[in-house]
Every structure is written in C-alpha cells, then in structure tokens.
Coordinates of C-alpha atoms in Angstrom, one line a residue:
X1 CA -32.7 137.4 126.7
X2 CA -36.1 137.1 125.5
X3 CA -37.2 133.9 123.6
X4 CA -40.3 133.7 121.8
X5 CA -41.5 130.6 120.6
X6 CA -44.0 131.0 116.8
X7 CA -45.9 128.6 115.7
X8 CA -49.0 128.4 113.2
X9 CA -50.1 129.4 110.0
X10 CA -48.4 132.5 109.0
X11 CA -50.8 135.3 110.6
X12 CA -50.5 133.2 114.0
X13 CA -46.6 133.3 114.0
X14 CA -46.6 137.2 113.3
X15 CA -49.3 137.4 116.2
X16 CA -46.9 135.3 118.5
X17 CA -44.1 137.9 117.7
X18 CA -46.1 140.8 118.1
X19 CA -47.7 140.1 121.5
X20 CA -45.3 138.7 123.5
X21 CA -42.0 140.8 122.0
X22 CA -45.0 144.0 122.0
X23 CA -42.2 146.0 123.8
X24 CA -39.1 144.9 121.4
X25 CA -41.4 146.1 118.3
X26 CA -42.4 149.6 120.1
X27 CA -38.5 149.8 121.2
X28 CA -37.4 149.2 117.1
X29 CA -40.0 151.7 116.2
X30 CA -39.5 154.3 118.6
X31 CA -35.0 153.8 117.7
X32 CA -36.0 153.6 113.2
X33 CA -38.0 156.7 114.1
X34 CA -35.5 158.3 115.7
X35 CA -32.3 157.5 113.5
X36 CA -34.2 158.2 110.2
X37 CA -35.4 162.0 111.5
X38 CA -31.7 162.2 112.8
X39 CA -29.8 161.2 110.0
X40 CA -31.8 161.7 107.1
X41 CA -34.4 164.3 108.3
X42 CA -36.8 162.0 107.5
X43 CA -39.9 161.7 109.7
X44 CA -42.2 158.4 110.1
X45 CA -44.9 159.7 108.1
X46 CA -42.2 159.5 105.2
X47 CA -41.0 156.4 106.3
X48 CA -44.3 154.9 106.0
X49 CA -44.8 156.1 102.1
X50 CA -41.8 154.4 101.3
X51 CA -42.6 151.5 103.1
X52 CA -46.3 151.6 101.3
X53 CA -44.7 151.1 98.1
X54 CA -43.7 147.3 99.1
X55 CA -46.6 145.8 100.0
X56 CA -48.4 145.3 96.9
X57 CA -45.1 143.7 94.9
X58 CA -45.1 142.0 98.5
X59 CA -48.1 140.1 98.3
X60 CA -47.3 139.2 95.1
X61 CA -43.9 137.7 96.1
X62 CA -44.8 136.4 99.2
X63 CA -48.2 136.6 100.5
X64 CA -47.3 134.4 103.3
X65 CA -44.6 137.0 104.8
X66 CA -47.6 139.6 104.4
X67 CA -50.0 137.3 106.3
X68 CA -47.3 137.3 109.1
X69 CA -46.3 140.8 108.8
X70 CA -50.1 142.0 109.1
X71 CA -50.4 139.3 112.5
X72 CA -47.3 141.1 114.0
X73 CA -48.6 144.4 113.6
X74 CA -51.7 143.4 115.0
X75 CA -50.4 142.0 117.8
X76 CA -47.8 144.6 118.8
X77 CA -51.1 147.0 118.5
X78 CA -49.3 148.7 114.9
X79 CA -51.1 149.2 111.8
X80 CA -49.1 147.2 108.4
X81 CA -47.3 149.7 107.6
X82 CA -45.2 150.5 110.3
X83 CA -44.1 147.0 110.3
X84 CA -43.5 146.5 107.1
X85 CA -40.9 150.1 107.1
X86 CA -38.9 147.6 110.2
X87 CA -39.0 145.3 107.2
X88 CA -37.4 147.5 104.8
X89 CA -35.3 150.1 106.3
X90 CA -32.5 149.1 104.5
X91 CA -34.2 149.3 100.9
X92 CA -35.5 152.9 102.8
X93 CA -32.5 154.3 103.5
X94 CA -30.5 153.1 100.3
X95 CA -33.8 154.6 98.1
X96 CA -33.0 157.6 100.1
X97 CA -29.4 157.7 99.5
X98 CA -29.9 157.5 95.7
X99 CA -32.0 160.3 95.2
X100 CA -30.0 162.3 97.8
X101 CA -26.8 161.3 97.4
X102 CA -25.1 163.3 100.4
X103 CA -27.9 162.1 102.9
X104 CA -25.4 160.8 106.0
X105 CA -26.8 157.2 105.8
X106 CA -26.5 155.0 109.0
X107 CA -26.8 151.0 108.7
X108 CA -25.2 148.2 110.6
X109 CA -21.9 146.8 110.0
X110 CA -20.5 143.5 110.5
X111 CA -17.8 141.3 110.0
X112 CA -18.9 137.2 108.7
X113 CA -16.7 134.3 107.9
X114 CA -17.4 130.6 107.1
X115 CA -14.8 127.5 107.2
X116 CA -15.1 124.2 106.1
X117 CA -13.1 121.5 108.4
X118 CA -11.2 119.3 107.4
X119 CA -13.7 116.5 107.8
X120 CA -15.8 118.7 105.4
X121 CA -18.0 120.0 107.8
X122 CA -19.0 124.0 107.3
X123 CA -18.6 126.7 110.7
X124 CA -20.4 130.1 110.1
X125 CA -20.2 132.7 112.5
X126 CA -20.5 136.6 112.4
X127 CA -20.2 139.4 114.7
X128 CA -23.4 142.1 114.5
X129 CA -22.3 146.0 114.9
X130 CA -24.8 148.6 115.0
X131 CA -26.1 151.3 117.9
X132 CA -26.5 150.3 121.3
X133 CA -29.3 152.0 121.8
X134 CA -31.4 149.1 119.4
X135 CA -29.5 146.5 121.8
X136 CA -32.2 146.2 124.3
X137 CA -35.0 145.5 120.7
X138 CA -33.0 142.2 119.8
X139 CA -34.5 139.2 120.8
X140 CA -34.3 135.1 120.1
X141 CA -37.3 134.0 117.9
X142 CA -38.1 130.4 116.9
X143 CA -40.5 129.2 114.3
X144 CA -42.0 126.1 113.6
X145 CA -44.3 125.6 110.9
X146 CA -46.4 122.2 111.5
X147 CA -48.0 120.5 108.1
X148 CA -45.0 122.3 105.9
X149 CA -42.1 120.8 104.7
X150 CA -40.4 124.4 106.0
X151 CA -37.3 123.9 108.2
X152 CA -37.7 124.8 111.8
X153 CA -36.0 128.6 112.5
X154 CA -34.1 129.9 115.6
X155 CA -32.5 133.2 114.3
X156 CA -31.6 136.1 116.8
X157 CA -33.7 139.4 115.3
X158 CA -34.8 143.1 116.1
X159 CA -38.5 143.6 117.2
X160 CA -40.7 143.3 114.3
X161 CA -38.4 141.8 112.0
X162 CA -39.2 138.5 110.6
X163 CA -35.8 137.6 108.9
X164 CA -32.7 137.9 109.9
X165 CA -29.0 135.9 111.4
X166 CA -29.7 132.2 112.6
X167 CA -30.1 128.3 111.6
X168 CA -32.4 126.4 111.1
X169 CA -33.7 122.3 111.5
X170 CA -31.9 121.1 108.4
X171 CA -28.3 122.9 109.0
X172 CA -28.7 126.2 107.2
X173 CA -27.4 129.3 108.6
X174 CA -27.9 132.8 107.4
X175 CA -25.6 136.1 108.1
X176 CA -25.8 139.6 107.1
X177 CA -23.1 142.3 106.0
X178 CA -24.6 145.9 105.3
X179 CA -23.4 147.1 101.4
X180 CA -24.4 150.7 101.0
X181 CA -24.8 151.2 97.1
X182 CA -27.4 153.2 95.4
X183 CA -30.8 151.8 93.7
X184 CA -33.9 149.8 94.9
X185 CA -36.3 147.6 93.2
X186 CA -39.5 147.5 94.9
X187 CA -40.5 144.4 92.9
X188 CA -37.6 142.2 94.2
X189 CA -37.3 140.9 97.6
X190 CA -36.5 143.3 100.4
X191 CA -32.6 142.3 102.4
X192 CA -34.2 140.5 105.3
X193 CA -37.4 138.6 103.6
X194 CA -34.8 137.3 101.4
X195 CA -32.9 136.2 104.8
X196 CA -36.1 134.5 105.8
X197 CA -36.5 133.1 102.4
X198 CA -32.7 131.7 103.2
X199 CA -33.4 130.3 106.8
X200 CA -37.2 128.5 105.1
X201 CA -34.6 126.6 102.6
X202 CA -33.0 123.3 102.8
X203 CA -29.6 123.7 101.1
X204 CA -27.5 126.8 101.1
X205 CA -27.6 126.3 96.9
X206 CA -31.2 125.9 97.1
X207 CA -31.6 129.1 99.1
X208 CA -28.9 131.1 96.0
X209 CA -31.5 129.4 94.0
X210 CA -34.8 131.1 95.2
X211 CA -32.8 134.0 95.5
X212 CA -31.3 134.4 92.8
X213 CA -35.3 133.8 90.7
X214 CA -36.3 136.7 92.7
X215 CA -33.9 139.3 93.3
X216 CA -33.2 141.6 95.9
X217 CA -35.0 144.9 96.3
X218 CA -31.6 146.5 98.1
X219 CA -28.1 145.5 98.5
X220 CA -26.4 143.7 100.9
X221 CA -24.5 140.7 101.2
X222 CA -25.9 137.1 102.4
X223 CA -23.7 134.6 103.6
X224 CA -25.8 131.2 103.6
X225 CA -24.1 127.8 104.5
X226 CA -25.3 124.5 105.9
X227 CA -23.2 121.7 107.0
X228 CA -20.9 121.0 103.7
X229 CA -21.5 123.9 101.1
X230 CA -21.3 127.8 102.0
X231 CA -22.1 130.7 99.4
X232 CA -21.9 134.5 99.8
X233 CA -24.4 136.6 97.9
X234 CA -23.6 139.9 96.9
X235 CA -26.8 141.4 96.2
X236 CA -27.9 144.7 94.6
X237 CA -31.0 145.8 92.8
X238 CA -29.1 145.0 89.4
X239 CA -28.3 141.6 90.2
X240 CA -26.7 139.0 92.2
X241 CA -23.3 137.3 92.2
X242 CA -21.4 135.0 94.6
X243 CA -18.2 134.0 96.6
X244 CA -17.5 130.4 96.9
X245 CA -14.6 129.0 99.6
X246 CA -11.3 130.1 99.1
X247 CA -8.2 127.4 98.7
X248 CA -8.1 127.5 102.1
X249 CA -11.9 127.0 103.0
X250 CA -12.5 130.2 104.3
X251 CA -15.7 133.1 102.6
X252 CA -15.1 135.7 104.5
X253 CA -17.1 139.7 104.4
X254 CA -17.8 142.8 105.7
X255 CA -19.0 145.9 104.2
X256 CA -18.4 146.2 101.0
X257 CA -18.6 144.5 97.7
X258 CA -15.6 142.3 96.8
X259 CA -16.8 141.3 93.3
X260 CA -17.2 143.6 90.3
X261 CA -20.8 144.6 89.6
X262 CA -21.0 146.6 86.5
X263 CA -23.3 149.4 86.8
X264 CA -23.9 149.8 90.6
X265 CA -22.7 153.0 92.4
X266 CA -21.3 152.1 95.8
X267 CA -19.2 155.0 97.5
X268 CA -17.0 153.7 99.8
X269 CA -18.7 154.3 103.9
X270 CA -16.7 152.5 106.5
X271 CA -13.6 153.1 106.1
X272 CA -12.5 150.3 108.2
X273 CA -14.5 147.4 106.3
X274 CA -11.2 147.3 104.1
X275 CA -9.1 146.6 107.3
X276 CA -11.3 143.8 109.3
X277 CA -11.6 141.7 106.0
X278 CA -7.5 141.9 105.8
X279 CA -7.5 141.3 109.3
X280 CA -10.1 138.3 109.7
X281 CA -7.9 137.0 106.4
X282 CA -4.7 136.8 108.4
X283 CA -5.8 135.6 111.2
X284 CA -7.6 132.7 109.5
X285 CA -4.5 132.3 108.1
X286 CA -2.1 132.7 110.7
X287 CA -4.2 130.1 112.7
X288 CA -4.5 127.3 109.7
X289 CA -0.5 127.2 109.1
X290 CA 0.1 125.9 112.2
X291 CA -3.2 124.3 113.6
X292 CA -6.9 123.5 112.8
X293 CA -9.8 125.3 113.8
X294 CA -12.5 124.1 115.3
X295 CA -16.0 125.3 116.9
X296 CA -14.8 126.6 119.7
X297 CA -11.1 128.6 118.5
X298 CA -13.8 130.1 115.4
X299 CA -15.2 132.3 118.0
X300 CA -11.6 133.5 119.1
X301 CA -11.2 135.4 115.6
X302 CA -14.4 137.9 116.7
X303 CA -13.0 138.3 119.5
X304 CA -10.0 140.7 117.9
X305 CA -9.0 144.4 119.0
X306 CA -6.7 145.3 116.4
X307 CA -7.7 148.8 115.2
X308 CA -9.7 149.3 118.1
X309 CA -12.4 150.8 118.7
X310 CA -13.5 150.0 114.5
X311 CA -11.8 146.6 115.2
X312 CA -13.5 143.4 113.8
X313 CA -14.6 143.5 117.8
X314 CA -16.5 146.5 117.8
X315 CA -16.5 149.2 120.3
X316 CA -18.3 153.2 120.4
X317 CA -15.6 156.0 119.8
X318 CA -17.3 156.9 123.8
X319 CA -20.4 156.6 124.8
X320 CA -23.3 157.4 122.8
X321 CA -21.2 157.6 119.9
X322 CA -20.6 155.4 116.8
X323 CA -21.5 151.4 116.8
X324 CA -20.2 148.0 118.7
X325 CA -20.8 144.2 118.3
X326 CA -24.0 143.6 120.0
X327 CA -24.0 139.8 119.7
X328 CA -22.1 137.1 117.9
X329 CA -23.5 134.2 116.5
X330 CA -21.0 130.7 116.1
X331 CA -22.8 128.1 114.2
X332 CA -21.8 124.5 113.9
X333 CA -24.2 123.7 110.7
X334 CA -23.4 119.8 110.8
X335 CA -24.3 119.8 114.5
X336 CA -27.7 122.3 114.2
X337 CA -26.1 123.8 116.6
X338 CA -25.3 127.8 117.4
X339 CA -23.4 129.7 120.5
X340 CA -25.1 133.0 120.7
X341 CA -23.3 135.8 122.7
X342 CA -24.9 138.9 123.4
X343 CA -22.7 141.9 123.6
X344 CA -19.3 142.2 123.0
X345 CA -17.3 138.9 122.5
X346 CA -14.5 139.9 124.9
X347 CA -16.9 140.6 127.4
X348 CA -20.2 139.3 126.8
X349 CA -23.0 139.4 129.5
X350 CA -25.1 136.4 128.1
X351 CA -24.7 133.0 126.5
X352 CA -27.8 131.2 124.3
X353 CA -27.6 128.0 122.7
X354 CA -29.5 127.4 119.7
X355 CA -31.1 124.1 118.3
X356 CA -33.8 124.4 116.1
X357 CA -35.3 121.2 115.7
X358 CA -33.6 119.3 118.5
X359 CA -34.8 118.5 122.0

C-alpha cells in the first residue's frame, strides 16, 4: 500500500500528494470520469463547471485547503479544477440528482459504529464499500503540519482527495456514511473538507463545533470520536443534527438518515442500509450480554456475511458488478492507534498500522 508522507505549508503538502500518489490522482480521475458519463451521462467538461462553482465560496472558507488543492493539481500535472471536482463529487452528483431527480446516482456505502469501553475509552471502526475498480486509487497519507497547533493526520484516502477516514495525533478519528438526499449549498463546506476540517480538530465536540459554524455543502453522515466522546453528524445542506451513544455505548450508521430532518428529500437507495444497521445492532448486542468487547473482537462485527453479498461485509453481485468493502479501518482513539485492512475483512490481502504522532 502506498504511504505518502506531507509535510509543509499547505501548497507543499498538496505538492507531496500530487507527485508521489501522480498515478493514484490520474487513476481517481480517469474512474470519476468514467462513472459520471456512465451513470449520469455527464461528461468531465460538466464535471468541471460544477466543480468551478466551489472554489470562490472555497477560498473564502478555507483558503488553506485551496492552497493545497492548487499544490496537488500542480503536482499530479492537473489544472484546479479537476482536483477540486475529486473534492466534490459527492456535492456533484447530489446537485445532479436534485435537478434530475431519476438520474441513477452511484456513491459509496458503508457501515460505521463506535463503542465506549467500559473503562470509558471510545473504539471507532468502519468498513468502506464502493467499486473495485477505484481500489487500486486508495492510498495511506500522513500530514504533519510543523509551527501549527494542527494535529498530525494518517487517514487512508482516494488520489486527490485531501479529507477523508483516519486519526489523528490527539485521538480523533473520522468516518464516512454516504446519505443520498437532494440539495447543495455551494457556500457551505463540501463532505470531505469538512472530514479534513474533523481530522485538523482536537476534540470530537470541537470538530461538531466548526462544523456545525459552517455547514455542509452536501449530505452525508460524519461519525467523529476521540478517546472518551463520539458524535454522529447527519449532515445536509439544510442543516445538521447528531447521534450521541446509545444506553449501551454503541453510535452506529450506514446509509441513511436516522433522525428527522424537516424539509430534506431523501428517497430511499440501498435497500440494504435498513438491514446492516439492524444487523450491526444485534450483533453489538448479542456480543455485550454475555461479554465485553475489545479492540480486537470490534473488528469481528465487519467481518459479517449475513445477507450476503449486500452484507455489512460487502461483496459484488459477480464480477464487475455492484460494490464490496475495500478496506476497514479499527481505531483505538485512547491508544492513537488504527488497524487498517485493505480488502475484504474476511479475506484481506494487507494489514497497516496507523500512528500519527508516535514513533
């Protein structure tokens, strides 16, 4: 698995990214390109207007993610724009599917869960589902930001994306659940800067907090924990609300929203979301009547078949067709410390241990 190590001001970190992960960031481009003209007979050139339409509310919201945006596409040999659709595709295709409303949308699914021991300490771990084909594009990418009070990152992302699932130096981890309802705001944060944003925080409540001050442009739903507090975000255009831990210390999500949010349209789009969150439920609570979990057993739960192949352990319908877990990520927040898996978690082909700020 590729590892790229950033480090700089902002325009050198994007630089980092975009020279030595050059291929990942051609490979995303070349797949977005692809899936867009396939399912939404949209070509790039139309990707790129919508993506246009960011950047100026962009610099304005974070000039600092532009600076690195504008040093990845630079160094991957792209002009802004490209990078910046990577950066929004999920605010693309949901602007798309609300002026279209039968466009055949495509995003990633997931199942995520959090548990707080015992002892207090918070687990977060998640299993990612999308194509295969974007598989070989994911890559490990750390951050450090010397002379900044920012958090060291180590978050597991697709070429030319600068936010996305990890942990970082002070115990916070990030995970994402797709939530397919119509409306964008291009003046709010875009789904993965506000990830970023997450992963640059030193609390989970001081991440709701930025987030929450400035919206999200799309929807989706951001579980963020560190080592003794976890909150999931539901987030559309309209507005935000969260999940806190259950009696038994589980959050748990997958794809769609669990909370009511007065005035958003979300059509219900994978069918199965309904049956991994029951499932994940009683499994969590199968396993905490008659023992404990710990870091290890949490990754046993992603592991599950039932309903396969749209089981919480994702597989294609055959080959070339539908989605499956690509990796899972296990954190141990109170430890900085997170089990990567690449592939699926019943037979994965790689192992990565992440620690940002440890040696």
């Amino acid at each position: 698995m590729l590892e790229v190590h950033c480090s700089g001001t902002p325009y050198e970190i994007g630089h980092q990214h975009g020279t030595v992960a050059k291929d990942r960031v051609v490979g995303s481009i070349a797949f977005y390109k692809d899936l867009f003209q396939e399912s939404c007979s949209m070509n790039w050139e139309a990707v790129r207007q919508e993506a246009q339409q960011y950047i100026q509310p962009l610099q304005k919201l974070s000039p600092r993610y532009v600076e690195e945006l504008q040093g990845l596409a630079d160094g991957a040999g792209f002009e802004l724009v490209d990078i910046v659709a990577l950066n929004v595709r999920t605010e693309i295709t949901f602007g798309l599917y609300t002026r279209v409303p039968s466009a055949p949308i495509q995003t990633d699914g997931c199942t995520s869960a959090a548990y707080r021991q015992p002892n207090g300490e918070v687990l977060l771990a998640q299993n990612w589902d999308w194509q295969p084909e974007q598989a070989p594009n994911l890559f490990i990418c750390h951050i450090s930001q010397p002379g900044t009070d920012i958090p060291d990152i180590s978050m597991v992302t697709e070429g030319g994306v600068i936010g996305k699932i990890g942990i970082n130096s002070s115990g916070v981890g990030t995970c994402l659940n797709a939530i397919r309802a119509r409306g964008v705001d291009n003046t709010k944060i875009p789904i993965h800067l506000a990830l970023r944003t997450a992963l640059e925080s030193h609390s989970a409540r001081e991440a709701a907090d930025k987030l929450y001050e400035m919206g999200t442009a799309g929807s989706g739903h951001i579980l963020v924990s560190d080592p003794s507090e976890a909150i999931g975000l539901e987030c559309t255009s309209i507005g935000m609300k969260e999940i806190n831990f259950d009696g038994n210390g589980t959050l748990i999500h997958t794809n769609h929203l669990l909370l009511d949010h007065p005035g958003v349209d979300e059509p219900g789009w994978i069918p199965d979301s309904t049956d991994r969150i029951k499932r994940i439920a009683q499994l969590l609570d199968e396993r905490l009547a008659t023992s404990t979990i710990d870091h290890s057993s949490f990754f046993d739960f992603f592991r599950d078949e039932q309903g396969y192949p749209t089981a919480i352990n994702r597989d294609q319908f055959s080959p070339g067709n539908g989605k499956a877990t690509l990796f899972t990520i296990n954190m141990d927040l109170a430890k900085r410390k997170a089990i990567v898996t690449m592939g699926r978690p019943t037979n994965w082909t790689e192992r990565i241990e992440l620690s940002p700020g440890l040696t």
